[in-house]
XYZ file of C-alpha atoms in Angstrom:
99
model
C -89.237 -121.365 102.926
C -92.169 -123.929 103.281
C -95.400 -123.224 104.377
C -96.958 -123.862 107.796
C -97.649 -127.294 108.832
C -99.776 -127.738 112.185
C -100.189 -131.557 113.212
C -102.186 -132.640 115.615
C -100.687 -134.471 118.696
C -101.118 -135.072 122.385
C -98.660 -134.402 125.569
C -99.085 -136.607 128.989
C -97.848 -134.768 132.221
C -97.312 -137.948 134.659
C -96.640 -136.145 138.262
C -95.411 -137.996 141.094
C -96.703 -137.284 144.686
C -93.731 -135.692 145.376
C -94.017 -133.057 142.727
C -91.365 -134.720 139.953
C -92.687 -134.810 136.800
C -91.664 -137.776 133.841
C -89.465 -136.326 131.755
C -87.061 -138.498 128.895
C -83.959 -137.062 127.213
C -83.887 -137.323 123.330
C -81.463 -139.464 121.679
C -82.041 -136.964 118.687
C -80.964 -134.099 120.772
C -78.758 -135.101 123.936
C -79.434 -131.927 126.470
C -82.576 -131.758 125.208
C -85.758 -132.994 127.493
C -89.706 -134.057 126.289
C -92.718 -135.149 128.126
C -93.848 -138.496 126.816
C -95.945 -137.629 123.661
C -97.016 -137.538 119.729
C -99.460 -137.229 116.779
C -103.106 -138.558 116.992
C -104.588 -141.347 114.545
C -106.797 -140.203 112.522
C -110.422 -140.204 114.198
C -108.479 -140.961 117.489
C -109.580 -139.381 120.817
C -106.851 -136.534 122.438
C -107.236 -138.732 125.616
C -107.046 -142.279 123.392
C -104.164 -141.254 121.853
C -101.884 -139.863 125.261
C -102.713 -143.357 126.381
C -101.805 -144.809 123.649
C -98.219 -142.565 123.556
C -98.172 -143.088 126.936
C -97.945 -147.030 126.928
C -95.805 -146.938 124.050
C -93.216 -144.624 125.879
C -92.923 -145.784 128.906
C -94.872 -149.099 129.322
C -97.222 -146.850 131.518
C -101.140 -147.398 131.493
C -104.015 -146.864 133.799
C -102.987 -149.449 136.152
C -100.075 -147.143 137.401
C -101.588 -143.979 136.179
C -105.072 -141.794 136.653
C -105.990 -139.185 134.901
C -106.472 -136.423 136.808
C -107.413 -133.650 134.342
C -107.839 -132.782 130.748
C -106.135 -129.102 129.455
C -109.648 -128.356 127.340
C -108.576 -126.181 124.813
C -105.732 -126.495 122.069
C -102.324 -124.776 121.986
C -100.330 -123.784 118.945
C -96.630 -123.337 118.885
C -93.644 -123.351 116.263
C -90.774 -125.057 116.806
C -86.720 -122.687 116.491
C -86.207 -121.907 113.282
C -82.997 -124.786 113.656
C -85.718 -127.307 114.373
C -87.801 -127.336 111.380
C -85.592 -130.617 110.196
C -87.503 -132.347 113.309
C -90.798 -131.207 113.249
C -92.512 -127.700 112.116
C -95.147 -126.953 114.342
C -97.747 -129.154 116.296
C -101.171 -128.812 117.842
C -101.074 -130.429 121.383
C -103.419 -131.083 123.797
C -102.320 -131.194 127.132
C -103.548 -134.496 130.297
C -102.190 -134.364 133.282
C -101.802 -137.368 135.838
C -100.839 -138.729 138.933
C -99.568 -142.180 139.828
């Protein structure tokens, strides 16, 4: 069994005014939903780099976007055991928005 691998990475909640929330099946894993996100750069800001997975995504920047709040701590979780093939484990940090 390998050892623990923790990566580094960012999540963007975009919220509608109407509550729904951005959301974008994986082609990897057809059932299987994901909020737009990914690993920082290295030296990269948390809220540089959900912009920057953001835009890549979705095509969505500031312009249609504001950043409403920033989750300030970090949160640890490990993927299902019949995940590991995808990605161990990852450090995100959580922004929320709001169109």
């Amino acid at each position: 069994m390998a050892g623990q691998h923790f990566r580094a990475g960012v999540v963007a909640v975009v919220e509608r005014g109407d509550g729904t929330v951005l959301a974008f099946e994986r082609a990897d894993a057809p059932g299987q939903w994901q909020l737009p996100q990914g690993g920082l750069l290295a030296g990269e800001e948390p809220a540089d780099g959900a912009w920057r997975e953001l835009g890549e995504e979705t095509g969505l920047g500031p312009e249609q976007v504001g950043l409403d709040r920033e989750y300030d701590e970090w949160v640890a979780y490990e993927w299902l055991r019949r995940l590991w093939g995808f990605r161990r484990a990852a450090y995100e940090r959580v922004l929320g928005g709001r169109p």
